[in-house]
Coordinates of C-alpha atoms and ligand atoms in Angstrom, one line a residue:
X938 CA 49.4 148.3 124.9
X939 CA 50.2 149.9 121.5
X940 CA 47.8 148.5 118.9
X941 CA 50.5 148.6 116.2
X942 CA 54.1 148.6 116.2
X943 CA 55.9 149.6 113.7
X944 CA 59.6 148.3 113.5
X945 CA 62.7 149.8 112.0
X946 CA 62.9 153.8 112.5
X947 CA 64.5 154.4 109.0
X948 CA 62.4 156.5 106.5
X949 CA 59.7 154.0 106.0
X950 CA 59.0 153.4 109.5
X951 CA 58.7 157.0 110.2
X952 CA 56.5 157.6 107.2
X953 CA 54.1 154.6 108.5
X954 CA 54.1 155.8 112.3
X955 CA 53.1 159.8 111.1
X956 CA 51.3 158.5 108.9
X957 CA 49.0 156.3 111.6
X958 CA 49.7 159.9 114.2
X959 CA 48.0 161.7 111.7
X960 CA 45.2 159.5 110.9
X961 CA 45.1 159.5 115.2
X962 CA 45.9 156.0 115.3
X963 CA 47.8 154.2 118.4
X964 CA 51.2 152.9 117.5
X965 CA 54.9 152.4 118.8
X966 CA 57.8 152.8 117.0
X967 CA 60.7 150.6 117.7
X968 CA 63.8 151.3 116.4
X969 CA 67.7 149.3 116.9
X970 CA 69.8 152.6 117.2
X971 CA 69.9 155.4 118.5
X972 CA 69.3 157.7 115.9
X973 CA 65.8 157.6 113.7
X974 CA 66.5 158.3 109.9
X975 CA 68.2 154.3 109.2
X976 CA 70.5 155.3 105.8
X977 CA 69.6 158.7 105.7
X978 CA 72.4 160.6 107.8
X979 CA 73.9 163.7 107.3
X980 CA 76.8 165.1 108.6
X981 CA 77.5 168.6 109.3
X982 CA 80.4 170.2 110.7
X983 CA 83.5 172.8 109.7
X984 CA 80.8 174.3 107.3
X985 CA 80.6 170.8 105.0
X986 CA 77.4 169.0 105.0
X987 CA 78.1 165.3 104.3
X988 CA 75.6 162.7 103.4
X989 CA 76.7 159.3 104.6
X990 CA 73.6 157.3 102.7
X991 CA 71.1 158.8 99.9
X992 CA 72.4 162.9 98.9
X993 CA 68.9 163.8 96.7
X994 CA 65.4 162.1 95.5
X995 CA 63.7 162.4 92.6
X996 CA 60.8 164.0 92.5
X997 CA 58.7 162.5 89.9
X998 CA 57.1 160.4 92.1
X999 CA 55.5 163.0 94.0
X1000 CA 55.7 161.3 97.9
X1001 CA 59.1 162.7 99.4
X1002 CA 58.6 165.9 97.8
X1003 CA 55.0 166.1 99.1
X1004 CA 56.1 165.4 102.7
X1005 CA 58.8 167.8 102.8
X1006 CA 56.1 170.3 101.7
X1007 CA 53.7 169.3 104.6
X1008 CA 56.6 169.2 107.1
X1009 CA 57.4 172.7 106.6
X1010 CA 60.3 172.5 104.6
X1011 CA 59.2 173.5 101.2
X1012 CA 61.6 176.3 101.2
X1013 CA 64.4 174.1 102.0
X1014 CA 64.1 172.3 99.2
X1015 CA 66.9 172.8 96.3
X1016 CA 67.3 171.0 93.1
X1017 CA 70.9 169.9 91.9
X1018 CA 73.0 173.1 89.9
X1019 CA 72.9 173.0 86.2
X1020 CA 75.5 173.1 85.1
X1021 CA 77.4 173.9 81.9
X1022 CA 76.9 170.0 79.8
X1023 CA 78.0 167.6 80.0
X1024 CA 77.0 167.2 83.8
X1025 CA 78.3 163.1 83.6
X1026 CA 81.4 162.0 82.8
X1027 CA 82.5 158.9 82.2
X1028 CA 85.9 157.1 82.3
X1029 CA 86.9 155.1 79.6
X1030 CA 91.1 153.8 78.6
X1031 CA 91.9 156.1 81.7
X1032 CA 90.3 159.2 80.5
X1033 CA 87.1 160.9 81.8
X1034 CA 84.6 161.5 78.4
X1035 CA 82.1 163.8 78.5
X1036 CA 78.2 161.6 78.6
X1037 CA 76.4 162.5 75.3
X1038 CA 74.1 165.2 75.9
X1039 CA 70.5 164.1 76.2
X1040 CA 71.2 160.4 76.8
X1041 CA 68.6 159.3 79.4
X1042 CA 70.5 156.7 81.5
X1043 CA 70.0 153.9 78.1
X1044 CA 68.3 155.7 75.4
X1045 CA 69.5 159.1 73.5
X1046 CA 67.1 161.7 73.3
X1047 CA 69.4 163.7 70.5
X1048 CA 71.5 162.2 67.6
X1049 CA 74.1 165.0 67.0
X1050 CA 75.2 164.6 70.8
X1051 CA 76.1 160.6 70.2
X1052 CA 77.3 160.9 66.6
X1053 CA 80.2 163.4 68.2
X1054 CA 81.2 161.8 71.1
X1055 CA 84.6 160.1 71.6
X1056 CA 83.0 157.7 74.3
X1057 CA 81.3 155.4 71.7
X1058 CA 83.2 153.9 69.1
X1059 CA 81.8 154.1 65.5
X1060 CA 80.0 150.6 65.1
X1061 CA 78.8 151.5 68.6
X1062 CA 76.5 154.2 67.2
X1063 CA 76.0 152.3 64.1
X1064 CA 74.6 149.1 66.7
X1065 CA 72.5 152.1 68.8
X1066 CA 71.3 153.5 65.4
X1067 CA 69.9 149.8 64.7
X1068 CA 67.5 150.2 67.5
X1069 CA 64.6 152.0 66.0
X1070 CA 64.4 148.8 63.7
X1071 CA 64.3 146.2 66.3
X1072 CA 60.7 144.7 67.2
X1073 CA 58.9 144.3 70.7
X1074 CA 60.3 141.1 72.7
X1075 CA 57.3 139.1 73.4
X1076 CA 58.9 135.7 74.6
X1077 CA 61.1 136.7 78.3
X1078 CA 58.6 137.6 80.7
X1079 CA 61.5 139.3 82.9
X1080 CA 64.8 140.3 81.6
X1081 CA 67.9 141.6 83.1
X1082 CA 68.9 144.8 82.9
X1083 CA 72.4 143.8 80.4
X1084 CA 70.0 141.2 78.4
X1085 CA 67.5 143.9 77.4
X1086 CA 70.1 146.9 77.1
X1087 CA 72.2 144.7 74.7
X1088 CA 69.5 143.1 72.6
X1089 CA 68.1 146.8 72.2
X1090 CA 71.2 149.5 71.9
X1091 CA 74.5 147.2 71.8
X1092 CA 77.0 145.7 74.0
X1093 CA 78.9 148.9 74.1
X1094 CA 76.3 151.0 75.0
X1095 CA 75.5 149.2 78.1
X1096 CA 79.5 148.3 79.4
X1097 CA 80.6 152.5 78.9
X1098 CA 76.8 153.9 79.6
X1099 CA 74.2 151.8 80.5
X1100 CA 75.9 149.5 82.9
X1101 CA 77.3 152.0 85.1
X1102 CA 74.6 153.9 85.4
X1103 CA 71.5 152.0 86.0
X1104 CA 73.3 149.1 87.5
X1105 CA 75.2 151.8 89.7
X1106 CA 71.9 153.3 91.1
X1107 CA 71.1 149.6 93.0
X1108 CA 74.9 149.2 93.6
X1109 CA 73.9 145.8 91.1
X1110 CA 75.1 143.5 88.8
X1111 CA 73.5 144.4 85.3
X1112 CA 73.1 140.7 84.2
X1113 CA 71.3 140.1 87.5
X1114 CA 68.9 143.1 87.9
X1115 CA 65.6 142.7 86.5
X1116 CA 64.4 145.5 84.1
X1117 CA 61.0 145.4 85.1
X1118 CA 61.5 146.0 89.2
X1119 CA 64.3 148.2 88.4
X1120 CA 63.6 150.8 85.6
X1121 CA 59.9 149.4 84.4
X1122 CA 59.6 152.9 82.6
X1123 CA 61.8 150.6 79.7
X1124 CA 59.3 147.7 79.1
X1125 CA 56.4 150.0 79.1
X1126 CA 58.0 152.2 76.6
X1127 CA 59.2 148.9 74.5
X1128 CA 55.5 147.8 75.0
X1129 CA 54.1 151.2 73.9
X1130 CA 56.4 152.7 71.6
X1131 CA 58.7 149.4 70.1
X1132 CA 61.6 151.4 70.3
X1133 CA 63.2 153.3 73.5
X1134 CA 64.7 156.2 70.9
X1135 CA 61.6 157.4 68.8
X1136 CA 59.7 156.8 72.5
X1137 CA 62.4 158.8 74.5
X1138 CA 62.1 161.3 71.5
X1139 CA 57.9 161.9 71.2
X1140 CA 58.5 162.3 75.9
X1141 CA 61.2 164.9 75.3
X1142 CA 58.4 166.6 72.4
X1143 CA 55.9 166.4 75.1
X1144 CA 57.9 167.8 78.1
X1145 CA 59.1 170.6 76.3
X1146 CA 55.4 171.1 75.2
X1147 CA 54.4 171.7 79.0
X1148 CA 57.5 173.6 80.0
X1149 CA 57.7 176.3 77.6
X1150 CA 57.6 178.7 80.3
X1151 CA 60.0 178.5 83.7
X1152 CA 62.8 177.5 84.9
X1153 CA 64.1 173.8 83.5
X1154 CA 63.0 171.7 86.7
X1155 CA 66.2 169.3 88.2
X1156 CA 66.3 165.8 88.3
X1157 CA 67.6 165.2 91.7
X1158 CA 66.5 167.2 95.1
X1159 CA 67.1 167.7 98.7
X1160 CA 67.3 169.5 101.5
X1161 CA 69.5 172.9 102.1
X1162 CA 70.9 171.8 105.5
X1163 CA 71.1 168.0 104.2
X1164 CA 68.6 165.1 103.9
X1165 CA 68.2 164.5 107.6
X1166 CA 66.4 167.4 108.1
X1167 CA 63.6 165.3 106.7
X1168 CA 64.0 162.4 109.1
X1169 CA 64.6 164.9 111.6
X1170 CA 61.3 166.8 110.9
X1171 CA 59.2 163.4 111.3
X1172 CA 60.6 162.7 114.0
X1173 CA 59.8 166.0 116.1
X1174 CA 56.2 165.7 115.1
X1175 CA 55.8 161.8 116.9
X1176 CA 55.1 161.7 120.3
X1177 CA 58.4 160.9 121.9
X1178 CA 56.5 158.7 123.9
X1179 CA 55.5 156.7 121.0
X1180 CA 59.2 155.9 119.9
X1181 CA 61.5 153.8 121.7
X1182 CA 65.0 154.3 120.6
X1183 CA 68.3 151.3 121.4
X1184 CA 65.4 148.6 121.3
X1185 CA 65.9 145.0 119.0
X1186 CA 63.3 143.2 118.2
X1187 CA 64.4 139.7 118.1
X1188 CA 61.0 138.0 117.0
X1189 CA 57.6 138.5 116.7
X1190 CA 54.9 135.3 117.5
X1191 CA 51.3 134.6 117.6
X1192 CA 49.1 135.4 120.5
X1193 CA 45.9 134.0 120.2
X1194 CA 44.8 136.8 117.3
X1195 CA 47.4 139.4 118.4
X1196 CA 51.3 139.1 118.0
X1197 CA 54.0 138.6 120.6
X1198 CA 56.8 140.8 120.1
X1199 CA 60.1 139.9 121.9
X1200 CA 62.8 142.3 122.4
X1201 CA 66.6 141.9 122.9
X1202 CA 66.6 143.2 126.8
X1203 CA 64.1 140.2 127.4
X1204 CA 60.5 141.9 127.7
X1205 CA 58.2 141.5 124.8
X1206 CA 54.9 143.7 123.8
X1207 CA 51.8 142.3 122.5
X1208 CA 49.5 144.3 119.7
X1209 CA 47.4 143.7 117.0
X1210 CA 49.8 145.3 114.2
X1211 CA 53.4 144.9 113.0
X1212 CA 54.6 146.7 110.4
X1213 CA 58.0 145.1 109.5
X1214 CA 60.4 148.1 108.0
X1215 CA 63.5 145.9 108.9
X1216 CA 66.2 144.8 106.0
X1217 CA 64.3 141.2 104.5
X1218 CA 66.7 139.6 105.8
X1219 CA 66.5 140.9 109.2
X1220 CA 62.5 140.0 108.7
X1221 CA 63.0 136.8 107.9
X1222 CA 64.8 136.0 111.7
X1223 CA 62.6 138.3 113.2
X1224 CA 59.6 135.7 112.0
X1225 CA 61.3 132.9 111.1
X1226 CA 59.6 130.8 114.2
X1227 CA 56.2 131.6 113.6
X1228 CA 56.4 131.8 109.5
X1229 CA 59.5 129.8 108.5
X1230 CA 58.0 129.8 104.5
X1231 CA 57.9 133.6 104.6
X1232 CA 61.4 134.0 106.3
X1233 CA 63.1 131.4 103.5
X1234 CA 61.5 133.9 100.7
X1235 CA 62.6 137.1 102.3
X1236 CA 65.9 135.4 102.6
X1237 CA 66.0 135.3 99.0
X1238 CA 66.2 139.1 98.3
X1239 CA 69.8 139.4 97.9
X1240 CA 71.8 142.5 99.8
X1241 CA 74.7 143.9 98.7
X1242 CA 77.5 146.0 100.8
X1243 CA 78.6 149.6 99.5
X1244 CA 80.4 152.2 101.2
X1245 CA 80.5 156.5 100.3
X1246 CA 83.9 158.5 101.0
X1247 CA 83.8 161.9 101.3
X1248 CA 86.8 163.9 100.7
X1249 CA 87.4 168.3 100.9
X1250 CA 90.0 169.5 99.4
X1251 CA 90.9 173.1 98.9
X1252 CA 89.4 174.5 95.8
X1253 CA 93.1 176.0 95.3
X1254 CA 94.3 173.2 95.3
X1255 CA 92.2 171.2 92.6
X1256 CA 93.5 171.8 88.8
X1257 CA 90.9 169.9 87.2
X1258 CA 87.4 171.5 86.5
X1259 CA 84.7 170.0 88.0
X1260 CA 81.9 171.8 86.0
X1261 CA 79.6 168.8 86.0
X1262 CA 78.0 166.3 88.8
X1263 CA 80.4 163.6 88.5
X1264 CA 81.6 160.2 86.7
X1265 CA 81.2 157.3 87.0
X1266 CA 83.2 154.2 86.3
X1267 CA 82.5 150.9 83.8
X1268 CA 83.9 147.3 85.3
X1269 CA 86.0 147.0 82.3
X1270 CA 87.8 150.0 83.5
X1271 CA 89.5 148.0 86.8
X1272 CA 89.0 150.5 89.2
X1273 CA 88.4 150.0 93.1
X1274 CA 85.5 152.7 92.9
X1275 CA 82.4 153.1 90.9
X1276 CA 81.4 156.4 90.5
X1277 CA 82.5 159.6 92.2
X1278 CA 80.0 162.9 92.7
X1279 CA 81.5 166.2 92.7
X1280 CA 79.0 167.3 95.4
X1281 CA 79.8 170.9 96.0
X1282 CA 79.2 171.4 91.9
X1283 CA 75.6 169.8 91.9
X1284 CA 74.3 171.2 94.9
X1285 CA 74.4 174.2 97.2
X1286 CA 75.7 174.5 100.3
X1287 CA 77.6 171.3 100.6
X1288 CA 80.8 172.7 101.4
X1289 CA 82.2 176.9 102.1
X1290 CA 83.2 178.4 98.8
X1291 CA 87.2 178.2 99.1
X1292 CA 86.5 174.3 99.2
X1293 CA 85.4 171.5 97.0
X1294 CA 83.6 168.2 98.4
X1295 CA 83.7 165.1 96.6
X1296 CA 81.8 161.8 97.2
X1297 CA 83.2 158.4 96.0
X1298 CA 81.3 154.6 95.5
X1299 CA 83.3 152.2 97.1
X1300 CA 81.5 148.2 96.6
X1301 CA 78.6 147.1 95.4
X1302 CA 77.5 143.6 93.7
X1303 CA 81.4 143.2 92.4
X1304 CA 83.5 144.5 95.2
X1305 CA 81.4 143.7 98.2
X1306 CA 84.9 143.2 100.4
X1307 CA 86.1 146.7 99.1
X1308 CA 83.0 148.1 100.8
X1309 CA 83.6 146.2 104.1
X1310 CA 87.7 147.9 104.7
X1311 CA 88.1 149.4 107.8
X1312 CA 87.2 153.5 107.5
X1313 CA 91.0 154.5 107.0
X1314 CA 91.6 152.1 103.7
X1315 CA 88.5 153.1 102.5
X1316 CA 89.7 156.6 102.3
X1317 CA 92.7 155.4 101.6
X1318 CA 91.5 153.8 97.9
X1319 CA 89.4 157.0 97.3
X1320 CA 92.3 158.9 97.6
X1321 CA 94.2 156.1 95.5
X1322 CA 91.6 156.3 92.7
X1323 CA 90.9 160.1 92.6
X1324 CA 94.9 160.7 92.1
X1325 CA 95.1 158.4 89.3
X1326 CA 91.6 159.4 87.4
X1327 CA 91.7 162.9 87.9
X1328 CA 95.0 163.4 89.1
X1329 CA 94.4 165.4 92.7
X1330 CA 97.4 164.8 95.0
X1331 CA 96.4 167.2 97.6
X1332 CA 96.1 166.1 101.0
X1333 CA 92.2 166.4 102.2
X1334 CA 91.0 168.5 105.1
X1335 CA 88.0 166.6 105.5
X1336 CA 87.6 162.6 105.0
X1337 CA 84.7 160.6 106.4
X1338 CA 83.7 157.0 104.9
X1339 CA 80.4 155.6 105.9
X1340 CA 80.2 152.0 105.6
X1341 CA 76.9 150.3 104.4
X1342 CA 77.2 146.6 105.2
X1343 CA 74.4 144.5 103.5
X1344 CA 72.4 147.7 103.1
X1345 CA 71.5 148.1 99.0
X1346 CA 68.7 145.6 98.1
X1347 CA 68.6 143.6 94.7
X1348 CA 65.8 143.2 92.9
X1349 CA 66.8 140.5 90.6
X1350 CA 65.5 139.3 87.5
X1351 CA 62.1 137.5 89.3
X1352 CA 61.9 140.1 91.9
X1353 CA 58.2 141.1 91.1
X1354 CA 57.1 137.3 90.9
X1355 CA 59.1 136.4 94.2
X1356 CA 57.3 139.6 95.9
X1357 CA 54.0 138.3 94.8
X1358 CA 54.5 134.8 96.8
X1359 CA 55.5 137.0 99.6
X1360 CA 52.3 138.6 99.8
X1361 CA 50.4 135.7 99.5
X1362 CA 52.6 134.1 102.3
X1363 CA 52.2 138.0 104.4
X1364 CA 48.0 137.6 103.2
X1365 CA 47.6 134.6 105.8
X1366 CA 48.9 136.6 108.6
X1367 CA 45.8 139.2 109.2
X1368 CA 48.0 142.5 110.9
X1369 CA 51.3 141.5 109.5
X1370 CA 52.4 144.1 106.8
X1371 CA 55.9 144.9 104.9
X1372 CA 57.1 147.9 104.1
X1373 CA 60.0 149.3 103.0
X1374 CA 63.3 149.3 100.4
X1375 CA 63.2 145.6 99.5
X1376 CA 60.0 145.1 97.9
X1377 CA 58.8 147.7 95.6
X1378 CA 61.5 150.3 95.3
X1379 CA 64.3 151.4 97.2
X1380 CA 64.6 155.4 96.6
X1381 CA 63.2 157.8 99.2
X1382 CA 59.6 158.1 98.0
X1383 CA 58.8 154.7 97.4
X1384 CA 60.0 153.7 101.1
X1385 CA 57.8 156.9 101.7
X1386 CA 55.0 155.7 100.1
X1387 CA 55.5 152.0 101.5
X1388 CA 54.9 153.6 104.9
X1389 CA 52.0 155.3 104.1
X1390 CA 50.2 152.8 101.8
X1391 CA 50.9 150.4 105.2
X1392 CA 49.5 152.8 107.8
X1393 CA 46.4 153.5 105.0
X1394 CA 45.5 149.7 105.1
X1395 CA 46.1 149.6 109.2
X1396 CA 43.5 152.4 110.2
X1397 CA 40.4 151.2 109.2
X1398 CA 41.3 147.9 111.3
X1399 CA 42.3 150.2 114.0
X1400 CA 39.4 152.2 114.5
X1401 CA 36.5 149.3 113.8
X1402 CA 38.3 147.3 116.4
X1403 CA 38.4 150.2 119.2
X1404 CA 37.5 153.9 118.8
X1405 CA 38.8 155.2 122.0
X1406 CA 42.6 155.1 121.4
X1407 CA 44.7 155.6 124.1
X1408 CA 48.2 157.3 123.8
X1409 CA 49.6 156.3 126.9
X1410 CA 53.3 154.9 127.4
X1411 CA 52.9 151.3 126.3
X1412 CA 53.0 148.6 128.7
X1413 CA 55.7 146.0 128.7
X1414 CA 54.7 142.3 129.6
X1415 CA 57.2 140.4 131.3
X1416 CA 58.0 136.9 129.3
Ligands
LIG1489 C1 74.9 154.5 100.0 C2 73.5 154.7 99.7 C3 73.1 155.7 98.8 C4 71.7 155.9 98.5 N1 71.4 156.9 97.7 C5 70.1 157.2 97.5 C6 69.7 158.4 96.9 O1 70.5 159.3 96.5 N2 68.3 158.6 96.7 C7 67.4 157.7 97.1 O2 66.2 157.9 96.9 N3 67.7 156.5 97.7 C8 69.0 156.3 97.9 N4 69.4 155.2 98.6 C9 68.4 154.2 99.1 C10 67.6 154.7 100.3 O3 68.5 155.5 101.1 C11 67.1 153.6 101.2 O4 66.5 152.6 100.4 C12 66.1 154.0 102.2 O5 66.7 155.1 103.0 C13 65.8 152.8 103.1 O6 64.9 153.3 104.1 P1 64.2 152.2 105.0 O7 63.4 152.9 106.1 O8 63.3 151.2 104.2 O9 65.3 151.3 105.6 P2 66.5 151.7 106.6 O10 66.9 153.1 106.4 O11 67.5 150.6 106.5 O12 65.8 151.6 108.1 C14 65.6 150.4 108.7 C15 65.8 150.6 110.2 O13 65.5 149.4 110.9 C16 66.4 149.4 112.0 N5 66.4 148.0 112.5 C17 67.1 147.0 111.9 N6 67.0 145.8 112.6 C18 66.1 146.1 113.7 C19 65.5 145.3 114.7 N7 65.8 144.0 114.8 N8 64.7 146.0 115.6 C20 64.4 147.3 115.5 N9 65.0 148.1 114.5 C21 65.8 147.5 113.6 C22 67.7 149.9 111.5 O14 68.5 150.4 112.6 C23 67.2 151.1 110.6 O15 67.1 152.3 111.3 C24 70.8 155.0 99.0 C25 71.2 153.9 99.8 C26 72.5 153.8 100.2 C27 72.9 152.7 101.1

């Protein structure tokens, strides 16, 4: 009998289950599908490589980049193109305006940039100028995203800029999404500095400081042959054995100091450990009979649906320039899509060099039933959209649309108290963990670094329970 199972095969469950391999501790991994990787999934075929889910990471916290290193795939690494600024557009009456150079998603890091652009009107700087005078707030405790962007750079800033961008990242509404779960880099710097321009200015002083020397390091990376090489590479290190693929958990109960864990084909498994890596809401079924209190919590992290279309065209065939990573698109604007990357331009090897690929945003917290079409209309309104922004009419050779229903977590405003109750509620459960995208980030590395803080806290209760581990094939108890 495995000693910990770990559910839901997606990054954060195969982070926690190498993680536990490494560290020689017994575990099974069970996963729904038939494919490990969950919303990482790459498609690759005609000479395109497509990502269906997440394209890149950031690297800045250090966990996905570390474990590609370890993996073996250090030299497959790449960072996004730079290319010639701006590398964002943004759409605004119709027309795609270059993003102000050195504007970090809310806060400029260069004045002469913003004072040019034709994206913000002139009271609109004037209101972002006004920010370096504006104290600390010291009342809200947490504050959305669109209350702490307007009170600090300006209604306009955050509809054209702000909005778009940060909300865009959690496929969010800005009013909703706390700052402080979301982008907490902006209430430290409030905190530190009192004002996000002179404090984005003194980081920019100190970055160039360090990097005086070298190559200007990117902001977003992945893998040469696509992001599932990373899944992929996890997944030939586990002991096959230890993964059982096309298995549901359908609850997990007590069993006098271990847990019961009942599967869709009507066998259960009993072990000491469960690490849950399954949606919160999926969680909260899973243990809604043995922890009802935890299960109505987890039911109260919000999911939203989005959908990516991917569209090649002949590079012939495109007359606008694409010399940048993209735009995106402000809800004033009306659009059916969001944002679209121009992926070919921002990294290598996404498509042959006689074509271009294109990714667009379909959904999110104020279109979820765009994001739930049928494959065909969703490529349909991609196509729609991109003729009337940026006026392609060509007919793709290439279209795939990759639907994401109740997939993007939100981390509202009370996120980070909410998570807090459902620790406390997880605390009384000894060998229950959580781990994953919907409590204390959703990119790559913090779903990484879920798994392997989980697995860290797992091991020592491991081994002083039993030393001698065994890796056979679990065994299944008939209910
Ligand atoms: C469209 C999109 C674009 C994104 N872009 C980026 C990006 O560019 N960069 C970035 O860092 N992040 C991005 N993200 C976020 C990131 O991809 C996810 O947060 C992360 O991959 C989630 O990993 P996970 O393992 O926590 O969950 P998942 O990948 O959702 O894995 C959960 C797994 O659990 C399985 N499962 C579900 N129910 C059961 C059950 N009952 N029994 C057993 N197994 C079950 C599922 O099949 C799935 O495989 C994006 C997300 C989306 C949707």
């Amino acid at each position: 009998m495995p000693k910990t199972i770990v559910i839901g095969g997606g990054i954060s469950g195969l982070a926690a289950a190498y993680a536990l391999q490494k560290s020689e501790a017994d575990y099974l991994l069970i996963e729904a599908s038939d494919h490990l990787g969950g919303k990482i999934v790459t498609y690759a075929g005609e000479g395109f490589l497509i990502e269906g889910g997440p394209d890149s990471f950031l690297t800045q916290k250090r966990a996905a980049l570390d474990l590609c290193r370890e993996l073996g795939l250090g030299d497959q690494l790449i960072g996004s193109n730079h290319t010639a600024t701006p590398s964002t557009y943004v759409l605004s009456k119709g027309k795609l305006h270059p993003m102000p150079e050195g504007m970090m998603l809310m806060a400029p890091t260069m004045i002469l940039p913003i004072l040019r652009s034709e994206l913000i009107s002139w009271p609109g700087k004037l209101r972002m100028g006004l920010e370096i005078f504006i104290g600390r707030n010291t009342t809200v405790a947490d504050e959305s995203l669109g209350s702490f962007v307007r009170r600090r750079m300006g209604s306009e800033l955050l509809a054209k800029i702000a909005g778009p961008l940060m909300a865009g990242i959690h496929a969010g509404d800005p009013e909703a999404l706390s700052l402080r779960s979301t982008f907490p880099m902006f209430t430290d710097m409030e905190k530190t500095h009192r004002s996000l321009v002179l404090g984005m200015m003194k980081r920019k002083k100190a970055q160039a400081a360090q990097l005086t020397t070298g190559p200007r390091p990117s902001m977003f990376t992945t893998l040469s042959g696509g992001l599932q090489q990373l899944p992929n590479a996890i997944a030939a290190r586990l002991n096959p054995q230890q993964v059982k693929l096309n298995t549901r958990v359908q609850s997990v109960a007590a069993a006098g100091g271990q847990y019961r864990i009942s599967l869709a084909d009507g066998t259960s498994l009993i072990a000491d450990n469960v690490v849950f890596t399954t949606p919160a809401y999926v969680t909260a079924e899973i243990l809604q009979q043995l922890t009802p209190a935890l299960a109505e919590k987890l039911r109260r992290i919000r999911y939203v649906s989005t959908s990516t279309v991917s569209l090649a065209f002949r590079r012939s065939e495109i007359t606008c320039d694409l010399n940048g990573f993209g735009f995106i698109v402000p809800a004033a604007e009306g659009r059916k899509i969001n944002a679209c990357s121009w992926s070919s331009t921002k990294f290598s090897h996404r498509a042959p060099d006689d074509f271009v690929l294109m990714r667009v945003f379909i959904g999110g917290a104020f279109a979820e039933d765009l994001a739930e079409q049928d494959e065909a209309t969703l490529i349909d309104i991609a196509r729609n959209e991109l003729r009337d922004i940026m006026g392609i009419t060509a007919t793709p050779v290439l279209a795939r649309a990759y639907r994401w229903t109740k997939s993007n977590p939100q981390y509202n405003v009370g996120h980070g108290a909410l998570i807090k109750e459902i620790d406390q509620l997880v605390s009384a459960h000894p060998g229950l963990y959580l781990a994953g995208a919907a409590y204390r980030g959703s990119g790559i590395p913090d779903c990484i670094q879920s798994g392997v803080d989980t697995a860290a806290k797992i091991v020592p209760r491991q081994t002083s329970s039993n030393p001698a581990i065994s890796h056979a094939a679990p065994a299944f108890v008939a209910t």
